[in-house]
Amino acid sequence: MSRLEAKKPSLCKSEPLTSERVRATLCVLKGILTSSYGPSGRLKQVHSGFGGCVCTTSQSSALLSNLPVTHPILKILTTSMQNHVSCFRDCGLFTAILCCNLIENVQRTGLTPTTVTKLNQHLLSLCTSYLKSESCGCRILVDFSSPQTLLCLVRSIVTSKPACMLTREERDHLSALILRAFLLTIPENTKDRLILGNSIIVPLKGQRVLDSSVLPGILIEMSEIQLMKILPIKKSEAFKVALFCASLSGDFSDTGEGTMVVTYGVSLENAVLEQLLSLGRQLVSDHVDLVVCQKVIHPSLKQFLSMHRVIAIDRVGVALMEPLSKVTATICSLLLCNRNDTAWDELKLTCQTALHVLQLTIKEPCVLLGGGCTETHLAAYIRHKTCNEPESILKDDGCTQTELQLSTEAFCSALESVAGSLEHDGGEVLTDMKYGHFWSAHAEAPSIVNWPDLLSRCGCGLYNSQEELHWSFLKSTRHPFVPQTYLPHEATGSADNLTLDCFTAKLSGLQVAVETANLILDLSYVIEDKN
Amino acid sequence: MVMACRVINKRRHMGLQQLSSFAGTGRTFLGPVKSSKFIIDEECHESVLISSTIRLLESLDLTSAVGQLLNEAVQAQNNTYKTGTSTLLFLVGAWSSAAEECLHLGVPISVIVSVMSEGLNSCIKEVVSLQVPIYNVFDHLDSTKTFSGLETFNISLCPFLQIPSDTGLQKEHDLNDVASPSLTTYSLSGIPVKSPKLFRRQTEVEADKNTLQNPQTLKNSLLASSHYRKSILIHSRHFNRTANNQWINKPDGFLEQHGAATPNTYRCNDLVELEMGLSHGDHNSMKLVDEAVRLQYQNASIQQGNCTMPFRFDISRIFTCCLPGVPETFSCVCPGFITVVSISNTTLIKELENQPVRVILIEGDLTENYRHLGFNKATNINTLLESMKIQQNSSEEVWTNYVLQVLIKFNVNLVLVQGNVSEHLIERCIHSKQLVIGSVNSTVMQAFAEASGAVQVTYITQVNENCVGNGIYVAFWRSIPSDVIDRINVITIVIKTEGINLVTVVLTSPVTAQMQTKEDRFWTCAYRLYHALREQKVFLGGGAVEFLCLSHLQILAGQSLSKRNHVCSGWLHNTSSWLASSLALYRPTVLNCLANGWHRYLSTLMYNTASCSSEFEASTFIQQHLQNARDSGSPSSYILNEYNKLNSGIFNPSISNKLEQIPSIYDIIIPKIEAWRRALDLVLLVLQTDSEIITGLGHTQLNSHETEGFLFL
């Protein structure tokens, strides 16, 4: 007897953001993200709890993909961050932290979601148009005639991943390698469109980081015994290559459902092998020199090929198939070494990020000042703008001056908090009143201090404290000021140790953060299907 | 799926504490005298005897996240270098405590990470001065001096930190441990020879402070001292400077010997001296390594003829054959492949002896059902039997017959198989005069392929005339008396061919439980020599390097840094952070904590080698030398001078005709430094970790007492 059960009614919750549980879980998530941010960020051990490998990381891509969150609001947040990371690879934590900060700050203002959403959009467009403008004071154009800027960019990315466990020397070596690998993927002569090649990361775990290197071309692993057999290679002209992605192991790929009945004395295996050998004869008569197979080649076929002086390499894996199929393009292999698995995995992600960021930078040839300076500078600019020229926003939206002020404060302090999240050791965070850059100081400084002596350089490393500057704590309220725009060219040209961020990734991060926060703030109901 | 997240270092750093406690279990494995441990499984009442870090970790429950990271680090070191794991484990413990100490003292984590990391870097640069180059050790191989000639003398286990071994032997834990090399060494020495030591305990140190300048007085005082009544300091041909040849520190940091003809006289060009130095007291194992190297060298010389390619020690062509139940003295080294076969092969071997046989090499299993890797068998194929023809033979029988036909056709009498072999086939082959041996090591297969011209195949169907190798000889291996070998109910055979580049080291032990340990120790010695020859340089060992690190760090900590010191600001990745300018404040604390790790290492080493009766005693003793090193102005010169004294001039005429030298103790360089780095990396990785994120875990899967401290998303 079957029994029908009535469907459970769906559960509908209104004003989901006001729930204590949602606030608490958002707070935990934010805690995880902010504590991981930056070069001195704390690491997380991510594991399944059932044994298996332990991933030690502070990177958003590793953290977000491993966080199976349950609440719909958190899901919106993590999904949109993951989308950003999968497109841009960089600035994932920046985006997620900014989004959390915005949600938190806006809730405190008590403004209606509609007003906030509108104003946030305006503030966002102020930011993006400033960052894209000529007058932008936190943007540097990349000079491709010298490697300095790109090297700084790569070094900043590598430095911001502490779980790679690199010493200074190793970090510099690796940054140079990454840049070289990238340059090897740029074709020498292009006609109208630039098509970048690939860099393949080859693992060499357990070795010293300084043994990492870059080679042009594709590196294929094969056994020493096999190698001895084919050496020395006498042929001088180009090799004729046959590339197989299908298995040549001689099994039957798919016999379908049901049972197959064969007569006694008929050997299917031999029949398949005979087919393989006739393929081999064809390859030999076509004068193929090298047979590469993604999967396994039957030992008898291998034997046949090697008897006819054809080199056969099998089990190269799916990752190499695409680069192998366009081996004529610019491809290089980055042999990556690190002492242990955890650190190697982190290093691999870092290299992928850096290579991707370089690709983005070649499309949009500029970089942003890093180390928190862009955030504080941008906040200063927005504060000044809404204080001095509020009309342009107010006339469109019908908001009051107070609403704009509250909203601006929420937005700007969210940006500044992201910068402040770089500090993990209880230091004091400040901003200067001329450039609007980010500075940090020892928290237990005596009450009357000589700031220029206590501080050394700003976050991005562009300015030092010996200039005539005035500082203010980031948390304190201060009068809006005009941060110096138009970055002088000589200031950036000489500095060889700047902390820089990817322009495209950060700009997108800013947009994703604001839009996701708007979406979450605007949620009125969560309807859950309980069946 | 619910994610749980736990903050792990709120008040005390759980991760670091876990590391310390894991590492604590391996402390007795540090140094040349390793006390064995019994590991008992309480559930199945099985127990194993272990005496190495790798075997220890195999037996420990390391399922926690930190435990897994530790295991990963130790395995990575072992897979890459096969040595240095005890050092790694010990330093993990010592430096986790050091990092914890820094946390207690309020040092920011980022500063601990930077200063410790750069502090170790600085140490690694500093110890370059204690490297000894190796020159042409194979040039003098033909000389009559071999490793066995030296073994009867009691060589110091740890000369840098040595005190006479008779005091050590009275220690209880050594007497209880029959495997202890110190005991073996002692019993080997017919004459009560005592090794010299660099670091003597306080009483003596006081005495020779006054006599440092004068070798004659030093000698007299040493001879007069009660501890040194029977002391012999032996002349070394490589360390034969007189005491007025002081090492001075040049301004560029390189050491140069003052007053010597050539600046670089610290060198090693004698294989036996090198092996002695790298044996770390385990002469039995190193003797076997020495013989294996010599066999390889001879073989290479014969093969090469007039061609003078430099000889390379190929560790992959050394194979070990373990014979438990056979007395220790039967351990030996032979060319070719020695293996154990079942007694049922006796008649067959007799028939095959004294004639060249033909061989085939099978890469996979030799069974009917075996298919190569990557071949997926279809499960839904049925073979239709036509009722008229009832099969006489099973398919297994058909296959076996086919194999035998192939063997007969190609006149093959020996089959070496890397995988398993069908029992039925083996039996049939015995009757038709064919010897089939399974589970053959891949390097053995490769050696036979090279020497006999055979080509390895996967299936018997692939065999053709080109795959068959010639000129193999199979014989009984009779180096062990038949009554001994009969007791363990196997027969040992040797398979070889002319010019085969393969050496078998036969390891024997009367105690089955110790077989593994013995094999591990052999490989440890073999890899030490292998790395040393590959690097062409070694460290002065016996604690010299670690002592220099300790002393160097203490001096660094003592140097005051001006606030704008650029040397120090470079130590922080993030130079613009306030931490860079606060570095000077915390740096001495962190460096001292790191140095304490070395101090613990050295005192445990001394305690383990029975040089001191307590770690406290060892510690005071090290303090004294640190003071001396500091006072001397240049710790590295101090160490080199003390090392020099160790090997110079004092001579006992009664045994002079036998004794050429007591070699120095050497350590291998890259594996050691990498072990340090790995240890510190692991500690710093755990130090920087603040939470554990467990994916795929429901509320219900956590016990109620465990849920405390977990947050769920």
XYZ file of N, CA, C and O in Angstrom, chain A residues 270-323:
216
model
N 42.103 -9.787 -28.611
C 43.015 -9.912 -29.742
C 42.528 -9.121 -30.933
O 43.323 -8.531 -31.670
N 41.185 -9.106 -31.109
C 40.629 -8.353 -32.227
C 40.946 -6.871 -32.084
O 41.360 -6.216 -33.041
N 40.769 -6.356 -30.861
C 41.067 -4.938 -30.626
C 42.556 -4.674 -30.824
O 42.959 -3.696 -31.453
N 43.375 -5.576 -30.303
C 44.822 -5.396 -30.439
C 45.224 -5.377 -31.916
O 46.072 -4.579 -32.319
N 44.575 -6.245 -32.695
C 44.894 -6.279 -34.128
C 44.570 -4.931 -34.773
O 45.342 -4.412 -35.579
N 43.437 -4.338 -34.347
C 43.082 -2.999 -34.827
C 44.159 -1.987 -34.452
O 44.554 -1.157 -35.256
N 44.609 -2.070 -33.184
C 45.632 -1.131 -32.703
C 46.911 -1.284 -33.519
O 47.549 -0.301 -33.889
N 47.259 -2.539 -33.806
C 48.494 -2.757 -34.548
C 48.371 -2.255 -35.989
O 49.349 -1.726 -36.534
N 47.174 -2.351 -36.531
C 47.048 -1.811 -37.890
C 47.117 -0.291 -37.875
O 47.641 0.329 -38.794
N 46.630 0.297 -36.775
C 46.830 1.745 -36.581
C 48.325 2.048 -36.519
O 48.809 3.001 -37.137
N 49.045 1.213 -35.764
C 50.503 1.369 -35.646
C 51.172 1.296 -37.002
O 52.028 2.135 -37.321
N 50.764 0.334 -37.826
C 51.363 0.204 -39.166
C 51.119 1.456 -39.994
O 52.002 1.941 -40.696
N 49.910 2.003 -39.831
C 49.577 3.231 -40.548
C 50.493 4.384 -40.109
O 51.012 5.128 -40.937
N 50.670 4.479 -38.778
C 51.514 5.560 -38.241
C 52.936 5.437 -38.778
O 53.565 6.429 -39.150
N 53.429 4.187 -38.833
C 54.791 3.974 -39.325
C 54.872 4.347 -40.801
O 55.796 5.054 -41.224
N 53.848 3.942 -41.570
C 53.925 4.238 -43.008
C 53.736 5.728 -43.278
O 54.167 6.238 -44.292
N 53.107 6.429 -42.333
C 52.978 7.888 -42.480
C 54.202 8.643 -41.974
O 54.190 9.865 -41.881
N 55.204 7.912 -41.555
C 56.463 8.494 -41.060
C 56.276 9.393 -39.847
O 56.875 10.459 -39.742
N 55.410 8.968 -38.957
C 55.244 9.711 -37.708
C 56.452 9.420 -36.816
O 56.922 8.282 -36.747
N 56.996 10.462 -36.149
C 58.161 10.261 -35.297
C 57.785 10.105 -33.831
O 58.499 9.490 -33.056
N 56.690 10.749 -33.453
C 56.342 10.791 -32.042
C 54.844 10.577 -31.881
O 54.048 11.284 -32.505
N 54.477 9.583 -31.067
C 53.061 9.356 -30.784
C 52.823 9.726 -29.324
O 53.477 9.195 -28.426
N 51.926 10.679 -29.083
C 51.612 11.085 -27.720
C 50.161 10.742 -27.446
O 49.283 11.049 -28.257
N 49.917 10.079 -26.303
C 48.553 9.674 -25.992
C 48.181 10.184 -24.603
O 48.958 10.054 -23.653
N 46.995 10.761 -24.512
C 46.533 11.260 -23.205
C 46.395 10.118 -22.209
O 46.719 10.245 -21.049
N 45.899 8.974 -22.715
C 45.678 7.831 -21.821
C 46.746 6.760 -22.066
O 47.864 7.087 -22.397
N 46.338 5.501 -21.925
C 47.334 4.433 -21.959
C 47.470 3.842 -23.361
O 46.493 3.692 -24.074
N 48.704 3.525 -23.736
C 48.943 2.818 -24.995
C 49.205 1.347 -24.655
O 49.954 1.042 -23.723
N 48.611 0.436 -25.377
C 48.804 -0.999 -25.156
C 50.294 -1.345 -25.285
O 50.953 -0.895 -26.229
N 50.823 -2.142 -24.345
C 52.251 -2.476 -24.388
C 52.685 -3.068 -25.730
O 53.793 -2.779 -26.202
N 51.827 -3.852 -26.352
C 52.206 -4.463 -27.624
C 52.332 -3.413 -28.722
O 53.232 -3.486 -29.553
N 51.439 -2.425 -28.693
C 51.524 -1.345 -29.677
C 52.793 -0.523 -29.443
O 53.495 -0.153 -30.386
N 53.075 -0.286 -28.159
C 54.300 0.459 -27.816
C 55.526 -0.280 -28.339
O 56.428 0.330 -28.909
N 55.507 -1.601 -28.114
C 56.633 -2.412 -28.562
C 56.768 -2.319 -30.091
O 57.871 -2.134 -30.615
N 55.630 -2.411 -30.775
C 55.628 -2.332 -32.227
C 56.208 -0.996 -32.691
O 57.060 -0.930 -33.572
N 55.750 0.086 -32.062
C 56.211 1.422 -32.457
C 57.704 1.582 -32.203
O 58.434 2.107 -33.037
N 58.139 1.113 -31.033
C 59.550 1.326 -30.720
C 60.438 0.475 -31.641
O 61.547 0.880 -31.974
N 59.939 -0.676 -32.089
C 60.699 -1.485 -33.040
C 60.883 -0.737 -34.353
O 61.851 -0.935 -35.058
N 59.918 0.139 -34.646
C 60.019 0.922 -35.875
C 60.523 2.336 -35.602
O 60.244 3.262 -36.360
N 61.207 2.482 -34.478
C 61.865 3.751 -34.118
C 60.895 4.931 -34.022
O 61.214 6.063 -34.358
N 59.680 4.638 -33.573
C 58.725 5.717 -33.305
C 58.675 5.887 -31.784
O 58.540 4.894 -31.060
N 58.816 7.106 -31.302
C 58.765 7.341 -29.865
C 57.307 7.385 -29.426
O 56.505 8.112 -30.014
N 56.967 6.579 -28.413
C 55.583 6.574 -27.933
C 55.565 7.036 -26.474
O 56.267 6.493 -25.641
N 54.778 8.066 -26.194
C 54.653 8.547 -24.819
C 53.184 8.490 -24.437
O 52.341 9.075 -25.126
N 52.869 7.790 -23.363
C 51.457 7.707 -22.981
C 51.219 8.329 -21.610
O 52.143 8.774 -20.946
N 49.969 8.396 -21.219
C 49.525 8.926 -19.927
C 50.016 10.345 -19.672
O 50.502 10.655 -18.596
N 49.901 11.226 -20.678
C 50.351 12.602 -20.449
C 49.296 13.424 -19.705
O 49.608 14.487 -19.181
N 48.075 12.917 -19.638
C 47.060 13.605 -18.844
C 46.313 14.666 -19.626
O 46.813 15.209 -20.611
N 45.128 14.973 -19.153
C 44.240 15.869 -19.892
C 44.759 17.308 -19.901
O 44.576 18.049 -20.859
N 45.472 17.685 -18.832
C 45.912 19.079 -18.706
C 46.855 19.486 -19.835
O 46.885 20.646 -20.233
N 47.616 18.527 -20.329
C 48.595 18.874 -21.360
C 48.023 18.799 -22.772
O 48.679 19.215 -23.728
N 46.814 18.251 -22.918
C 46.306 17.997 -24.264
C 46.078 19.284 -25.049
O 46.458 19.371 -26.212
N 45.486 20.278 -24.386
C 45.212 21.511 -25.116
C 46.509 22.207 -25.560
O 46.672 22.511 -26.735
N 47.443 22.421 -24.623
C 48.702 23.019 -25.073
C 49.421 22.174 -26.135
O 50.018 22.728 -27.057
